[in-house]
Coordinates of C-alpha atoms and ligand atoms in Angstrom, one line a residue:
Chain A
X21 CA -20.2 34.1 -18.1
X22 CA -16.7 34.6 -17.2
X23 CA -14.5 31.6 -17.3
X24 CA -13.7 29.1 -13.9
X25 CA -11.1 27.5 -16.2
X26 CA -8.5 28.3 -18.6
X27 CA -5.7 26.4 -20.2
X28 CA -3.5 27.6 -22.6
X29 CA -1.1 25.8 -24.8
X30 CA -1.0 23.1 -22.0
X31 CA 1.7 20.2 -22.9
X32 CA 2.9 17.2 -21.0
X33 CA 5.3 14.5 -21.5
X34 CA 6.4 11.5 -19.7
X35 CA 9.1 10.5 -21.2
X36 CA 11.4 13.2 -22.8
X37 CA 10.8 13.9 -26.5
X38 CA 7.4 11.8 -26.2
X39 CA 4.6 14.8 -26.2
X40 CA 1.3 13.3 -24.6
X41 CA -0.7 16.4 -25.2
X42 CA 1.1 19.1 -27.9
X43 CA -0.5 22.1 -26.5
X44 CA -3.9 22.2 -25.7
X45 CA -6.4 25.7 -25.4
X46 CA -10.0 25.4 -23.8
X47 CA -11.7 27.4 -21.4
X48 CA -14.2 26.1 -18.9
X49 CA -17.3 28.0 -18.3
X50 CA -19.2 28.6 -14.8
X51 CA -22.5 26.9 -15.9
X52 CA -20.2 24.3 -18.7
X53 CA -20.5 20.5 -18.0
X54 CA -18.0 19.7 -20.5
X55 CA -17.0 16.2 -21.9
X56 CA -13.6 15.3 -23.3
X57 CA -13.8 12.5 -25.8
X58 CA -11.1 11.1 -27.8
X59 CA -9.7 7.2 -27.8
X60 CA -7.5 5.0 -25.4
X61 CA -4.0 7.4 -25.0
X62 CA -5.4 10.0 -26.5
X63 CA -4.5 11.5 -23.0
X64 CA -8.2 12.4 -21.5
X65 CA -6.5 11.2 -17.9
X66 CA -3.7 13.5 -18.7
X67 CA -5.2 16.3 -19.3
X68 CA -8.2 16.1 -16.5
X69 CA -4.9 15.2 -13.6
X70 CA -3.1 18.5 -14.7
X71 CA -5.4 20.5 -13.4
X72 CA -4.6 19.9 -10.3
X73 CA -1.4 18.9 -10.8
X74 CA -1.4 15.2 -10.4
X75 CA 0.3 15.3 -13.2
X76 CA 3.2 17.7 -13.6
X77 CA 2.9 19.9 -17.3
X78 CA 6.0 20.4 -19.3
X79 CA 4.3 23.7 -20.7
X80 CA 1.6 25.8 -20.9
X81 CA -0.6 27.8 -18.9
X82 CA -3.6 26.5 -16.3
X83 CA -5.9 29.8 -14.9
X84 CA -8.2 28.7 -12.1
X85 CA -10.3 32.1 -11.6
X86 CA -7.7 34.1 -13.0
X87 CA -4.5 32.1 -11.0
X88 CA -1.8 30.5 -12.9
X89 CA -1.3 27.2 -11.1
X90 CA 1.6 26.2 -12.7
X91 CA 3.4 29.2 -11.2
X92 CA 2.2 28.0 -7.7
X93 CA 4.7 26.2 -4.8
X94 CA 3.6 23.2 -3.1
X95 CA 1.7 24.6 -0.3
X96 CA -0.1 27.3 -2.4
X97 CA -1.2 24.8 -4.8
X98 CA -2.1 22.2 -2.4
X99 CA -4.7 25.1 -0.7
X100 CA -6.2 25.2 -4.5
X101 CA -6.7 21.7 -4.5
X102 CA -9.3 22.4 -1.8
X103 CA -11.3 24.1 -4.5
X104 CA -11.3 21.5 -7.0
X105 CA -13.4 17.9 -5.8
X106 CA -12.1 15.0 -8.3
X107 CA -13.8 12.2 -8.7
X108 CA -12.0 9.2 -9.8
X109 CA -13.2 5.6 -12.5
X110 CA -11.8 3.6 -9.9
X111 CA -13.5 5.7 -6.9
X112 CA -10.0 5.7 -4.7
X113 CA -12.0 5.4 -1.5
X114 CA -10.1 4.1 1.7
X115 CA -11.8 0.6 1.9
X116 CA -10.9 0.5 5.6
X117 CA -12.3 3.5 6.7
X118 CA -16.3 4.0 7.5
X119 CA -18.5 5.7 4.3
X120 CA -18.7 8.9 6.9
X121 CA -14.7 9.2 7.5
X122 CA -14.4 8.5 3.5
X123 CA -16.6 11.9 3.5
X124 CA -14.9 13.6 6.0
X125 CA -11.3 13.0 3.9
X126 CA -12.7 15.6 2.0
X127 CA -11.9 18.3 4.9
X128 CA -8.5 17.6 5.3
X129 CA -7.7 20.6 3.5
X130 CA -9.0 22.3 6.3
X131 CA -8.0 20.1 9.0
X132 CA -4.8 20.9 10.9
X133 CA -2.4 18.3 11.4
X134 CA -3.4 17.0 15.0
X135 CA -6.9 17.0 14.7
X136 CA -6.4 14.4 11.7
X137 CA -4.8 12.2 13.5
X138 CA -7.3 11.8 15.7
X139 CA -9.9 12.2 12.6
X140 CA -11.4 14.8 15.2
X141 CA -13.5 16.8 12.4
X142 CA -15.4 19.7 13.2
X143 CA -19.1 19.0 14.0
X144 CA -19.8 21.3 11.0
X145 CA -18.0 19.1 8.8
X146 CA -19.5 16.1 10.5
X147 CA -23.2 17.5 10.0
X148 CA -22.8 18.6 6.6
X149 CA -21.5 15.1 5.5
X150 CA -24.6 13.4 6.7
X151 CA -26.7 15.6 4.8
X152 CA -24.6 14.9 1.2
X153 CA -24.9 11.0 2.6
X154 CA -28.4 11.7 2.3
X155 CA -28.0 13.4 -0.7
X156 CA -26.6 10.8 -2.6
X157 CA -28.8 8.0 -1.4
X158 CA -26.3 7.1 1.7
X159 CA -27.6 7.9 4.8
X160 CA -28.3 4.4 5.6
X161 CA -24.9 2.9 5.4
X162 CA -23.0 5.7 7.0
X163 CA -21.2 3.8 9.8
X164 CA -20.6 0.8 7.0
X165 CA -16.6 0.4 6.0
X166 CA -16.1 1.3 2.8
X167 CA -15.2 -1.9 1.5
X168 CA -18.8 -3.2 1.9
X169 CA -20.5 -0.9 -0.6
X170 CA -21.5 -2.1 -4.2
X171 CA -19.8 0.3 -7.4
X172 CA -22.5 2.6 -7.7
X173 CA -22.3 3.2 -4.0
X174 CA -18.8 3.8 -3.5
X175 CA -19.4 6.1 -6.5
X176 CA -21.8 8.1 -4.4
X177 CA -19.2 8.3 -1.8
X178 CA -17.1 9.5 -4.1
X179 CA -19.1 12.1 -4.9
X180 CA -19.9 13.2 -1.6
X181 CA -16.0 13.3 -0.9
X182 CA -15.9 16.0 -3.8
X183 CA -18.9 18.1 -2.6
X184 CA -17.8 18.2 1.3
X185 CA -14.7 20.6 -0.8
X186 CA -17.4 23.0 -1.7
X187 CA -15.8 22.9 -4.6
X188 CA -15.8 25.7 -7.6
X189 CA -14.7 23.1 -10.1
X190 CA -15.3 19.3 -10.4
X191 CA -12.4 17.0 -12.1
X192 CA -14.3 13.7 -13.1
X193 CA -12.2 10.8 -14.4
X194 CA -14.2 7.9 -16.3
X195 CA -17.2 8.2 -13.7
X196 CA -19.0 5.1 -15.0
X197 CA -16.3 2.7 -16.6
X198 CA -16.2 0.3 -13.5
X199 CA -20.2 0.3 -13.4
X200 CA -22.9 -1.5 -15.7
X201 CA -24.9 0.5 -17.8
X202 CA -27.8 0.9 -15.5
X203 CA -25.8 2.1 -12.5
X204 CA -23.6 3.9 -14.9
X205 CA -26.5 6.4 -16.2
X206 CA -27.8 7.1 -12.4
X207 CA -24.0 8.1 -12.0
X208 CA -24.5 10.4 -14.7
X209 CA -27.4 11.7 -14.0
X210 CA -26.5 12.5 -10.1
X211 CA -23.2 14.0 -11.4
X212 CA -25.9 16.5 -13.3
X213 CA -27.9 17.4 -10.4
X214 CA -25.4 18.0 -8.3
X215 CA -23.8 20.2 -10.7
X216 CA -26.8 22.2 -10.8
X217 CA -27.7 22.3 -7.1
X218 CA -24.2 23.3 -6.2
X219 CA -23.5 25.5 -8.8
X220 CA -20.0 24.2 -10.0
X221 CA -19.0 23.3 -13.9
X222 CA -17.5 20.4 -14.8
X223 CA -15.1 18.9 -16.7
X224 CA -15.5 15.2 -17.3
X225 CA -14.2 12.2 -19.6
X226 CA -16.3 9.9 -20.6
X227 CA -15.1 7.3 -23.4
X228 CA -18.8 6.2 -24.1
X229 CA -19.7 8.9 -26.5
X230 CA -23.4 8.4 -26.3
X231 CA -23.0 9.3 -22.2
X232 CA -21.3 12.3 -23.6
X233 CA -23.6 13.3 -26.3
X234 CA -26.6 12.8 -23.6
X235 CA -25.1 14.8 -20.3
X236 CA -23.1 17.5 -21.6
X237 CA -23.7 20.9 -22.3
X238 CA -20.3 20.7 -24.3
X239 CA -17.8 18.2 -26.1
X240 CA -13.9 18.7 -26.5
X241 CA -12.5 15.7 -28.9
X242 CA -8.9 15.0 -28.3
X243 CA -7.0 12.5 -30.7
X244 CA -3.3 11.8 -29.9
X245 CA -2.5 15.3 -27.7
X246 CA -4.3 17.2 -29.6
X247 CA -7.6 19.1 -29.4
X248 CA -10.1 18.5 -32.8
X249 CA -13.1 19.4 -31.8
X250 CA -14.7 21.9 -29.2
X251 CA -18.6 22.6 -29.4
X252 CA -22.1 21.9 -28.4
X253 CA -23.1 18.1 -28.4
X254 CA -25.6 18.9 -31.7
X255 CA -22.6 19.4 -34.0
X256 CA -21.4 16.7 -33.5
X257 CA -22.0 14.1 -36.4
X258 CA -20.4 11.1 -37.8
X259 CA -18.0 13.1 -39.7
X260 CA -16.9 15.2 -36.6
X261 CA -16.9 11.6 -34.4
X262 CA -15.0 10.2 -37.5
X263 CA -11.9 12.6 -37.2
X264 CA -12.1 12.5 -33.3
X265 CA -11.4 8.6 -33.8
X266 CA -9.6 8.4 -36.9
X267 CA -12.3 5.9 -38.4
X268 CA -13.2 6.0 -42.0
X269 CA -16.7 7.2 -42.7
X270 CA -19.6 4.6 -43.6
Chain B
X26 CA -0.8 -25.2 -47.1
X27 CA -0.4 -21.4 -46.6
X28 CA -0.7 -22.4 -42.9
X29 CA 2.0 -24.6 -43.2
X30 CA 4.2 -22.0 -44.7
X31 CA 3.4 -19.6 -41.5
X32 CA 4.1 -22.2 -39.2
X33 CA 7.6 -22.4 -40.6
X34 CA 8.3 -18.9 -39.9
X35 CA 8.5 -19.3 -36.1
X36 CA 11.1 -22.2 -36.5
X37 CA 14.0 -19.6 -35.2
X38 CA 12.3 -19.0 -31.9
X39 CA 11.1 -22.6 -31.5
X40 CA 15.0 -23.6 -32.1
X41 CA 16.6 -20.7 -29.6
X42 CA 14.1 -21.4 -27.5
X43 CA 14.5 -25.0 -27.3
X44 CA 18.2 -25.0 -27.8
X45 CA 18.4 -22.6 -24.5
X46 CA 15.9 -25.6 -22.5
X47 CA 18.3 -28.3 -23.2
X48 CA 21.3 -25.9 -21.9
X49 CA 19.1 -24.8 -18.8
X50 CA 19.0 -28.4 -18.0
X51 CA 22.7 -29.4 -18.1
X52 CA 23.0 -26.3 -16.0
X53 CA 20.4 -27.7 -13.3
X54 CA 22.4 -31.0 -13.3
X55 CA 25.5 -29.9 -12.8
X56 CA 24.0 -27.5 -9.9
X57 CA 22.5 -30.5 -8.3
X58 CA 26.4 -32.5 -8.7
X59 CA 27.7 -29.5 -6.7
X60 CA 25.6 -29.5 -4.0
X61 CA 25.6 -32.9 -3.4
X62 CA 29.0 -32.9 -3.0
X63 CA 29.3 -29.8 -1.2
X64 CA 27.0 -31.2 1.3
X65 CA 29.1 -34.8 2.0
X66 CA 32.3 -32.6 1.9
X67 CA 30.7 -30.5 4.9
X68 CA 29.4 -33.5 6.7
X69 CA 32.4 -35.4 6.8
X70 CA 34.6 -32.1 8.0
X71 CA 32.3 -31.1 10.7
X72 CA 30.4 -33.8 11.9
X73 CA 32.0 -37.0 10.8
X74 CA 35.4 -35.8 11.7
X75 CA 35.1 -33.6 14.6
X76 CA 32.6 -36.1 16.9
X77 CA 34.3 -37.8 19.9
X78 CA 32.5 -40.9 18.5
X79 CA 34.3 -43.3 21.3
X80 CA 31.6 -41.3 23.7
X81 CA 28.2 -42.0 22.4
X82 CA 26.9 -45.7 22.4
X83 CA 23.9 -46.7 23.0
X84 CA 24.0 -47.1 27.1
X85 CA 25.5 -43.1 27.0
X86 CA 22.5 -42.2 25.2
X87 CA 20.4 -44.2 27.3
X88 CA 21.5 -42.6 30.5
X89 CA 21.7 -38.5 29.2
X90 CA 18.1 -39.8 28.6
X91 CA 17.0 -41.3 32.0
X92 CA 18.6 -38.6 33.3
X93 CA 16.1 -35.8 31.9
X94 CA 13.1 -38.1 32.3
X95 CA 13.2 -37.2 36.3
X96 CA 11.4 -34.4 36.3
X97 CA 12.7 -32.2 39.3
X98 CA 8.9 -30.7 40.5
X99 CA 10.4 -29.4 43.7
X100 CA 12.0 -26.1 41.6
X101 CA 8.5 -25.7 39.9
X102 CA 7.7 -23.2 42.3
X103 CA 10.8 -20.7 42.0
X104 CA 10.0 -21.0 38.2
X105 CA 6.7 -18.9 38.3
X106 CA 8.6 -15.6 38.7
X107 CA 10.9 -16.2 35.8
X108 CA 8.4 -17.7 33.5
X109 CA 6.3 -14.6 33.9
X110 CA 9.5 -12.3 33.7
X111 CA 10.5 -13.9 30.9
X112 CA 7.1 -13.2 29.2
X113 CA 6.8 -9.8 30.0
X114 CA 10.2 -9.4 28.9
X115 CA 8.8 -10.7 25.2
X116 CA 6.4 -8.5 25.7
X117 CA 8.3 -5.0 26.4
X118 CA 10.9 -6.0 23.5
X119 CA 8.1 -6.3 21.3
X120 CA 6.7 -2.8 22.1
X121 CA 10.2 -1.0 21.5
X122 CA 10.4 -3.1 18.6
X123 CA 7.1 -1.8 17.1
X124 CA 7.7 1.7 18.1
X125 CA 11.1 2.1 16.6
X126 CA 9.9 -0.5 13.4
X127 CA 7.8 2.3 12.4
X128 CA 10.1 5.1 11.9
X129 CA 12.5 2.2 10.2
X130 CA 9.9 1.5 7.7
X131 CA 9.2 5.3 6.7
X132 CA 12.8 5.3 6.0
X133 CA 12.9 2.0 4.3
X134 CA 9.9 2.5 1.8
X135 CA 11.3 3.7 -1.5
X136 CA 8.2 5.6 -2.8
X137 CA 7.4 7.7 0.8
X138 CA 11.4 7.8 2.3
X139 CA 11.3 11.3 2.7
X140 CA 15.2 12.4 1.3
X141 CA 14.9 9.5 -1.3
X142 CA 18.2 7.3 -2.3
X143 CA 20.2 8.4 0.8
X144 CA 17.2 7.6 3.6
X145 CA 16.2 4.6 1.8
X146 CA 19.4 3.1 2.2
X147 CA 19.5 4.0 5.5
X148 CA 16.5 2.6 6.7
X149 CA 17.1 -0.9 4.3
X150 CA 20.8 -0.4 6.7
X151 CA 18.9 -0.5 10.0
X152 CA 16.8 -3.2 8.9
X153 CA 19.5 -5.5 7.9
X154 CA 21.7 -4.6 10.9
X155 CA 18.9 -5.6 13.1
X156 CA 18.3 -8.6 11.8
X157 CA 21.9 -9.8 10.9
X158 CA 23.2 -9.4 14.7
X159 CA 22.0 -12.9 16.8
X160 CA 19.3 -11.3 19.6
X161 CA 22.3 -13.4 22.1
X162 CA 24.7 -10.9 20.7
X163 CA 22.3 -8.2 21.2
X164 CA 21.9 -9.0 24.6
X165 CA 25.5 -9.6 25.6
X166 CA 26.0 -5.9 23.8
X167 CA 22.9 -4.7 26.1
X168 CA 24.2 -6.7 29.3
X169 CA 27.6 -4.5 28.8
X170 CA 25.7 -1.2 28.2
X171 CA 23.0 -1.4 30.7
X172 CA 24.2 -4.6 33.3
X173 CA 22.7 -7.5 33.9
X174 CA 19.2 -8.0 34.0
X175 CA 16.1 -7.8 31.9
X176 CA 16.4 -4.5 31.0
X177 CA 19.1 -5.8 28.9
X178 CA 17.0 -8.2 27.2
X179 CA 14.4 -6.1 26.5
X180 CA 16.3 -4.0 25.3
X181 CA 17.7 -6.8 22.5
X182 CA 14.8 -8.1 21.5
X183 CA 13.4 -4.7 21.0
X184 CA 16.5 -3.9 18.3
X185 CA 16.1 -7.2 17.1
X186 CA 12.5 -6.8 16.6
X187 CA 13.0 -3.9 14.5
X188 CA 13.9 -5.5 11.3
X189 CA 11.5 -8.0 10.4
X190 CA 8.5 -6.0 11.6
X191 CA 9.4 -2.6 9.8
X192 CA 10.8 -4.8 6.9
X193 CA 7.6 -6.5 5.9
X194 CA 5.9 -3.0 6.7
X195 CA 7.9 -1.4 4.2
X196 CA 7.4 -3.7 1.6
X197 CA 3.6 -3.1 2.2
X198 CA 3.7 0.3 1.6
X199 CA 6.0 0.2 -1.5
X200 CA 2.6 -2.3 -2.8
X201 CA 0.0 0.0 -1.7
X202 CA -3.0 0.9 -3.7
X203 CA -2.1 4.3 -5.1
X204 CA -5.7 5.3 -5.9
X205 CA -6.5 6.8 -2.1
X206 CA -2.9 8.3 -2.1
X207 CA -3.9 10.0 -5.3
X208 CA -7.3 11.4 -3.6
X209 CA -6.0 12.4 -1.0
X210 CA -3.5 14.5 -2.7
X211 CA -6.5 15.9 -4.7
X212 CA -8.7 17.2 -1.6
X213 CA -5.5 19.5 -0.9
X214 CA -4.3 16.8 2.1
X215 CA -0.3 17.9 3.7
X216 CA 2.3 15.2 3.1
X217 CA 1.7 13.7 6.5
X218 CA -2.2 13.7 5.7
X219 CA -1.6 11.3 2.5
X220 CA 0.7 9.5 4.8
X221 CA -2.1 8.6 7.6
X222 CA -4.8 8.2 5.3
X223 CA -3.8 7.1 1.5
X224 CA -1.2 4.8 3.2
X225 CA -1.3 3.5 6.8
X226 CA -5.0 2.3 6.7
X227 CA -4.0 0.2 4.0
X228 CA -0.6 -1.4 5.9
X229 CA -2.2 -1.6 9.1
X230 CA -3.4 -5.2 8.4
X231 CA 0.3 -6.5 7.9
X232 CA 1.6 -4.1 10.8
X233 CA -0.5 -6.0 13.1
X234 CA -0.3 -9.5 11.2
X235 CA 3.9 -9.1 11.9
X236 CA 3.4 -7.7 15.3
X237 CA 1.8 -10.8 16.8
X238 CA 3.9 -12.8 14.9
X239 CA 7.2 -11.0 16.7
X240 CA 5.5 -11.1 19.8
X241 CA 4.6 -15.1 19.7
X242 CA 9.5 -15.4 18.6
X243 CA 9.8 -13.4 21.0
X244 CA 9.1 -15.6 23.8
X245 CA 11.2 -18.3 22.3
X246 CA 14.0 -16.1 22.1
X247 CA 13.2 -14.3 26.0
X248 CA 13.6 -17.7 27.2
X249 CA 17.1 -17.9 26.0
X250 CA 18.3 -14.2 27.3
X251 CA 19.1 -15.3 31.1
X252 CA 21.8 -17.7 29.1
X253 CA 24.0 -14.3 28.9
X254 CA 22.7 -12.9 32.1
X255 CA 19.6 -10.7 30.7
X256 CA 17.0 -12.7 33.0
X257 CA 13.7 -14.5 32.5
X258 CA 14.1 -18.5 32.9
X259 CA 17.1 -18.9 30.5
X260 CA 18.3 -17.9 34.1
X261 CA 16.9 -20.6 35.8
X262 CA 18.2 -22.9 33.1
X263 CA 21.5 -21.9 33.1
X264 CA 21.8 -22.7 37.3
X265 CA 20.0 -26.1 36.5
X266 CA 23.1 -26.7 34.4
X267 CA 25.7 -25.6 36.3
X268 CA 24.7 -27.9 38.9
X269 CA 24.1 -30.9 36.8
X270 CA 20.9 -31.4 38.0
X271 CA 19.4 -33.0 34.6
X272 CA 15.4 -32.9 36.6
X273 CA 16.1 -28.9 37.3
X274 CA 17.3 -28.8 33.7
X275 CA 14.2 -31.3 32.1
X276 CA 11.6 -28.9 34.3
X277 CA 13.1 -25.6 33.2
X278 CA 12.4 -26.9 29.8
X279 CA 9.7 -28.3 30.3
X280 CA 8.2 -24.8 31.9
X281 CA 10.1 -23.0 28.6
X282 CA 7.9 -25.3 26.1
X283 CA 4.7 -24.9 27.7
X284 CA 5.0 -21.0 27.4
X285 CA 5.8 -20.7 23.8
X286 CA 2.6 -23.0 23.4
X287 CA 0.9 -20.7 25.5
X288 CA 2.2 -17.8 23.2
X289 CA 0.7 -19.9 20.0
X290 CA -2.3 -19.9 21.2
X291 CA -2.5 -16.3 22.2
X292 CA -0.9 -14.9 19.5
X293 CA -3.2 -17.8 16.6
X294 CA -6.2 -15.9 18.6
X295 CA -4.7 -12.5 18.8
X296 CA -4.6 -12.4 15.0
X297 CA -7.7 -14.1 14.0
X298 CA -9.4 -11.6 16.4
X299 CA -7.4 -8.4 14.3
X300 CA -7.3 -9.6 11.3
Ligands
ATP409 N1 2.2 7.8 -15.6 C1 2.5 7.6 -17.0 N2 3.8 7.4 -17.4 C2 4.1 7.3 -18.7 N3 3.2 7.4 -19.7 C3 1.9 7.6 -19.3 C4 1.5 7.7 -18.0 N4 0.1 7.9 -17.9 C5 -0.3 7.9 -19.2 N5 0.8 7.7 -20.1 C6 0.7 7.6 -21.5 O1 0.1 8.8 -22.0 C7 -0.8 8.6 -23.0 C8 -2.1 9.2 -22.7 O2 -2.6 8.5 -21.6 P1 -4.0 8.8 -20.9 O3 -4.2 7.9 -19.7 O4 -4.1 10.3 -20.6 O5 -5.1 8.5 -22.0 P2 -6.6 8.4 -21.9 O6 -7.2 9.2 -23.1 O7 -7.1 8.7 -20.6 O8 -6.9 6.8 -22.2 P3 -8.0 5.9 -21.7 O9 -9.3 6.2 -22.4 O10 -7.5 4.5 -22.0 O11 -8.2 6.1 -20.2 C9 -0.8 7.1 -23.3 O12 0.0 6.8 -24.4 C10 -0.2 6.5 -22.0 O13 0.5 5.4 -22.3
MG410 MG1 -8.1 7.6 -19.0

């Protein structure tokens, strides 16, 4: 398998002299679903929002398919975003807009600048975000605002926002931490299937390690900016999990 | 009495902390001294010493009074076209006020003014300019630029609209949620994208909210615009006066207050039905 993603010796800080991640080297794999662990600040956001630039890198190299997108200008990187669907803890819906325009937000990559204004989609865009509605359980609150919708729902819509990308890559940023436990594993397991039935990897943080350990086909550990473990969920043990946090061993 | 011993520890905050209370007080004394004085100082200079008091006794009062309770009805009549000018003149300001109120607030909100420091201070310029300047003066620049007529006073309520309306606005955006900005950024949306749907969904609420509320000062000030020659019943009012005729003068005002009631009820309906 060749790899989607590929970041070399990636480094951010926020404040000069203050290095949030010190040079980080994964790779991303077409068929990966890949968890980053690590505690609070040990910069999971950080390193999830750099590749796509939310967050600007002080270093480093990001590949996406072969691209440096560090070397890109605004425009050219903006047309990349198109190809990488993010999905948020806080779901960053627009709570005054219908479930089906939420969707639709996910075409404006595509969308020229008049026919957003009028949110004039294309019918193809319109049809295809009914059917991931259905997909994710929906299709019966379509026309409802936003703002209506319990967590797990506007989670789903979340999702669907990601999917109408056709994405080749999916960003996911604590998917469950604003949801109970119950709603939060149904996240987890859609954010599977769909993985599956569209065929994109993912790269998702997850602070609840047992999530992690459960759902991914592959664990990165981060502590403090930098990288301490990278491997299948089964080697991970206490030992591994006791360096990742920094606890002492029981 | 390890406890004890802790307690002890925090005594240096507890004293500069108390220390600074006591001087805080003083302070708030002495502030209060001030004003009082400051306030008997300007009574006594403007009202106490520049009042023809030898004019006012109780029959003058009396009489300016009787004088207004005849209610001249015959003029009602020649009031209906003014009244309804001088709403439709609220009206028109407040749409040139809106429209130009939302380029001013693009300009005036820090995180979206689109050159930074330089358009951010001008659009925080525009906004206090509009607002500083008295809508009279406004008009009696208007009246001079375009002639008499409500034109004129459209024209000043419009530019005097522009600063409360794109003011609050701005201040909205500066608060807005920055989650959906952020998403939109990530689905690959143009600047003006983020704009429409990470921000203005979001401000909408308080466009409208400020809108209504223009709208509804707006009347009161349209009825004061014929005062300087920009039409509407401030018109009317002003003739009444210059012929003495205290009725004329009671029914113009009379005509005046029932339409700003008429614009509180609208406008208290207008934004429960938005909002
Ligand atoms: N916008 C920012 N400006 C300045 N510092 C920031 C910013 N965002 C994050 N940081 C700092 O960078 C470090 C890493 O933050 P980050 O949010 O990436 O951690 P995280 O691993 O996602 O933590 P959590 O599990 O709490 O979400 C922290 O020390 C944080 O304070
Ligand atoms: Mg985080």
């Amino acid at each position: 398998m060749p790899a989607i993603l590929e970041v070399q010796d990636l480094r951010v800080s926020y404040t000069a002299g203050r290095e949030v991640l010190k040079g980080i080297n994964f790779t991303v794999d077409a068929d990966d679903f890949l968890a980053i662990i690590g505690p609070s600040g040990s910069g999971k956001s950080t390193l999830i929002r750099c590749v796509n630039r939310l967050v600007e890198p002080s270093g480093g190299q990001i590949l996406f398919e072969g691209r440096d997108l560090l070397k890109l200008g605004e425009s050219k990187m903006r047309a990349e975003r198109r190809n990488i669907g993010m999905i948020f803890q806080e779901f960053n819906l627009i709570e005054r807009l219908s479930v089906i325009d939420n969707v639709l937000t996910g075409r404006l990559g595509y969308t020229g600048t008049w026919r957003s204004l009028f949110r004039a989609f294309s019918k193809d865009d319109i049809r295809n975000a009914v059917r991931l509605l259905d997909r994710v359980g929906l299709i019966e609150h379509l026309d409802k605002r936003a703002d209506q919708l319990s967590g797990g729902q506007r989670q789903r819509v979340g999702i669907a926002r990601a999917l109408i990308q056709n994405p080749k890559m999916l960003l996911v940023d604590e998917p469950t931490s604003s949801l109970d436990p119950k709603i939060a594993r149904e996240v987890m397991t859609l954010i599977r299937e769909i993985a599956r039935e569209f065929n994109v990897p993912v790269l998702c943080n997850i602070h609840d390690v047992d999530l992690a350990l459960e759902f991914c086909s592959r664990v990165i550990g981060l502590q403090e900016g930098t990288k301490r473990f990278d491997g299948p969920p089964s080697e991970i043990d206490k030992h591994v999990l006791a360096d990742i946090y920094s606890m002492e061993v029981l | 009495m390890a406890a004890l011993a802790d307690l002890s520890r925090y005594d240096r905050h507890v004293e500069r902390i108390a220390v600074w209370r006591n001087r805080s007080r003083r302070m708030r004394y002495a502030t209060y001294f001030i004003i009082t004085v400051l306030i008997a100082w300007s009574i006594e200079a403007i009202v106490v010493g520049d009042t023809d008091w030898s004019r006012i006794s109780w029959a003058s009062m009396l009489k300016s009074a009787s004088q207004f309770m005849s209610v001249d009805l015959s003029i009602v009549g020649s009031l209906m076209e003014p009244a309804l000018e001088t709403a439709l003149m609220a009206t028109l300001g407040t749409l040139v006020g809106l429209v130009l109120a939302v380029p001013v607030a693009w300009l005036g909100a820090m995180n979206i003014s689109p050159l930074g420091r330089a358009t951010y201070t001008l659009g925080r310029g525009l906004m206090t300019l509009s607002r500083s300047v008295h809508e009279v003066v406004w008009a009696l620049i208007f009246v001079a630029a375009v002639g008499l007529g409500a034109l004129a006073g459209v024209l000043a309520m419009g530019i005097r609209s522009i600063g409360f309306i794109s003011k609050t606005v701005a201040e909205a955006i500066e608060d807005v949620n920055p989650g959906p900005v952020e998403a939109m950024r990530a689905v690959g949306a143009s600047r003006f994208q983020i704009l429409l749907f990470g921000i203005v969904p979001q401000v909408v609420p308080v466009f409208i909210g400020n809108v209504i509320f223009e709208w509804d000062v707006n009347i009161r000030r349209s009825t004061i615009m014929g005062l300087v020659g920009a039409g509407g019943l401030g018109l009317a009012l002003h003739r009444q006066m210059a012929a003495y005729n205290y009725g004329g003068i009671a029914t113009v005002l009379l005509v005046i207050l029932l339409l700003i009631v008429a614009g509180e009820i609208i406008s208290y309906y207008a934004r429960r039905a938005v909002i």
